[in-house]
């Protein structure tokens, strides 16, 4: 059974960089079937796609976040990562990692990241 | 960028009733690449429907969906207590995915 688990700081200061890692078990990020990526959900609000990456490092980003987002993949560790720079309070959200096999069929449990000084 | 508009924002119904949710795309979706997700409070979203009308593994047959092009519908034939939740549509017809704003199905 494929499982995804997010890890990283739960508190980030304004103007700093948010960094999260997703560790995949029961499957491989090197699998050519799929993209892997990130989705976030501010408290009490809807879902927002952040971006996706495949095992060859091809990336796609939400245009509204593109200037601040970097997603990378490490096939040796079976992980992929998110970096979001210059964060503000508006970036406070639950961040989910997910597999994109077309739609998102597997999700991590999500991790709350709060942006506050 | 494709914009998805869901309606209504909130649907107030009783257990056993039928729920009909709408998702409209700003442009036609290639291959009808539209998915529906259910999110219960405090839980991770769960894939219900993909390809506009195919149920994901383990999804009960009271959930059905239809549509093509720009207009899509999710129907829950008889609401069970566990079906009261948020529902989101998502397109994956281009590499730049988007979600709709969601419809809340609440107990009347």
Tab-separated table of C-alpha atoms in Angstrom, chain A:
chain	number	residue	atom	x	y	z
A	1	UNK	CA	0.000	0.000	0.000
A	2	UNK	CA	1.445	3.332	-1.057
A	3	UNK	CA	1.960	5.802	1.785
A	4	UNK	CA	3.135	9.402	1.789
A	5	UNK	CA	4.338	11.323	4.844
A	6	UNK	CA	5.078	15.030	5.083
A	7	UNK	CA	7.781	16.360	7.382
A	8	UNK	CA	9.171	19.790	8.185
A	9	UNK	CA	8.830	22.765	10.515
A	10	UNK	CA	5.353	23.666	11.700
A	11	UNK	CA	6.263	27.316	12.241
A	12	UNK	CA	8.006	29.619	9.787
A	13	UNK	CA	8.767	33.316	10.208
A	14	UNK	CA	7.485	35.864	7.700
A	15	UNK	CA	9.865	36.495	4.759
A	16	UNK	CA	11.641	33.177	5.356
A	17	UNK	CA	11.485	29.981	3.290
A	18	UNK	CA	9.086	27.156	4.010
A	19	UNK	CA	10.636	23.724	3.414
A	20	UNK	CA	8.781	20.414	3.479
A	21	UNK	CA	9.720	16.886	2.484
A	22	UNK	CA	7.451	14.022	1.491
A	23	UNK	CA	8.702	10.489	2.058
A	24	UNK	CA	7.113	7.781	-0.058
A	25	UNK	CA	6.827	4.144	1.050
A	26	UNK	CA	5.237	1.187	-0.663
A	27	UNK	CA	6.067	2.681	-4.049
A	28	UNK	CA	8.789	4.572	-5.880
A	29	UNK	CA	9.006	8.208	-6.918
A	30	UNK	CA	11.044	6.892	-9.838
A	31	UNK	CA	7.906	5.199	-11.202
A	32	UNK	CA	7.293	6.666	-14.649
A	33	UNK	CA	3.540	6.424	-14.215
A	34	UNK	CA	3.125	9.442	-12.146
A	35	UNK	CA	3.814	12.944	-11.015
A	36	UNK	CA	4.282	13.821	-7.349
A	37	UNK	CA	3.361	17.127	-5.846
A	38	UNK	CA	1.911	19.457	-3.287
A	39	UNK	CA	-1.516	20.835	-2.478
A	40	UNK	CA	-2.374	23.224	0.336
A	41	UNK	CA	-5.476	24.251	2.242
A	42	UNK	CA	-5.628	27.424	4.350
A	43	UNK	CA	-7.672	27.039	7.544
A	44	UNK	CA	-11.379	26.923	6.703
A	45	UNK	CA	-10.752	27.328	2.969
A	46	UNK	CA	-10.517	25.221	-0.162
A	47	UNK	CA	-7.775	23.256	-1.867
A	48	UNK	CA	-5.023	24.883	-3.914
A	49	UNK	CA	-2.675	22.979	-6.204
A	50	UNK	CA	0.920	24.194	-5.692
A	51	UNK	CA	2.905	22.142	-8.186
A	52	UNK	CA	4.062	18.749	-9.430
A	53	UNK	CA	7.240	16.933	-10.471
A	54	UNK	CA	8.064	13.629	-12.134
A	55	UNK	CA	11.061	11.370	-11.686
A	56	UNK	CA	12.912	13.095	-14.531
A	57	UNK	CA	12.569	16.405	-12.748
A	58	UNK	CA	9.950	17.898	-15.061
A	59	UNK	CA	8.023	20.438	-13.012
A	60	UNK	CA	4.780	22.357	-13.282
A	61	UNK	CA	3.835	25.147	-10.897
A	62	UNK	CA	0.710	27.111	-10.058
A	63	UNK	CA	1.193	30.402	-11.933
A	64	UNK	CA	0.177	32.388	-8.846
A	65	UNK	CA	3.020	30.838	-6.829
A	66	UNK	CA	5.568	30.106	-9.541
A	67	UNK	CA	7.993	32.879	-8.634
A	68	UNK	CA	8.351	31.539	-5.070
A	69	UNK	CA	8.070	27.746	-5.472
A	70	UNK	CA	10.642	25.039	-6.080
A	71	UNK	CA	9.786	21.336	-6.085
A	72	UNK	CA	12.559	18.781	-6.306
A	73	UNK	CA	12.827	14.989	-6.240
A	74	UNK	CA	15.441	12.678	-4.709
A	75	UNK	CA	14.965	9.198	-6.115
A	76	UNK	CA	17.783	7.759	-3.954
A	77	UNK	CA	15.842	8.678	-0.813
A	78	UNK	CA	12.403	8.115	-2.374
A	79	UNK	CA	11.433	11.649	-1.424
A	80	UNK	CA	10.313	14.883	-2.998
A	81	UNK	CA	10.431	18.338	-1.484
A	82	UNK	CA	8.785	21.749	-1.506
A	83	UNK	CA	10.412	25.111	-0.956
A	84	UNK	CA	8.273	28.253	-0.800
A	85	UNK	CA	10.185	31.489	-0.363
A	86	UNK	CA	9.246	34.884	1.074
A	87	UNK	CA	6.310	33.518	3.031
A	88	UNK	CA	3.587	35.651	4.580
A	89	UNK	CA	0.630	34.911	6.834
A	90	UNK	CA	-1.359	34.077	3.693
A	91	UNK	CA	0.821	30.979	3.274
A	92	UNK	CA	-0.451	29.518	6.545
A	93	UNK	CA	-2.121	26.257	5.566
A	94	UNK	CA	-2.219	22.503	5.815
A	95	UNK	CA	0.228	21.265	3.199
A	96	UNK	CA	-0.463	17.885	1.595
A	97	UNK	CA	1.852	15.848	-0.566
A	98	UNK	CA	0.164	13.605	-3.091
A	99	UNK	CA	0.641	11.287	-6.021
A	100	UNK	CA	-0.727	12.552	-9.316
A	101	UNK	CA	-1.699	9.555	-11.433
A	102	UNK	CA	-3.978	11.751	-13.458
A	103	UNK	CA	-5.986	12.791	-10.383
A	104	UNK	CA	-4.618	12.546	-6.836
A	105	UNK	CA	-5.184	8.972	-5.784
A	106	UNK	CA	-2.872	8.926	-2.748
A	107	UNK	CA	-2.397	11.733	-0.229
A	108	UNK	CA	-0.259	12.304	2.819
A	109	UNK	CA	-2.022	13.111	6.067
A	110	UNK	CA	-1.106	16.785	5.758
A	111	UNK	CA	0.989	19.050	7.936
A	112	UNK	CA	-0.015	22.447	9.295
A	113	UNK	CA	2.490	25.183	8.627
A	114	UNK	CA	1.910	28.476	10.404
A	115	UNK	CA	3.660	31.654	9.293
A	116	UNK	CA	4.166	33.883	12.292
A	117	UNK	CA	6.893	35.801	14.033
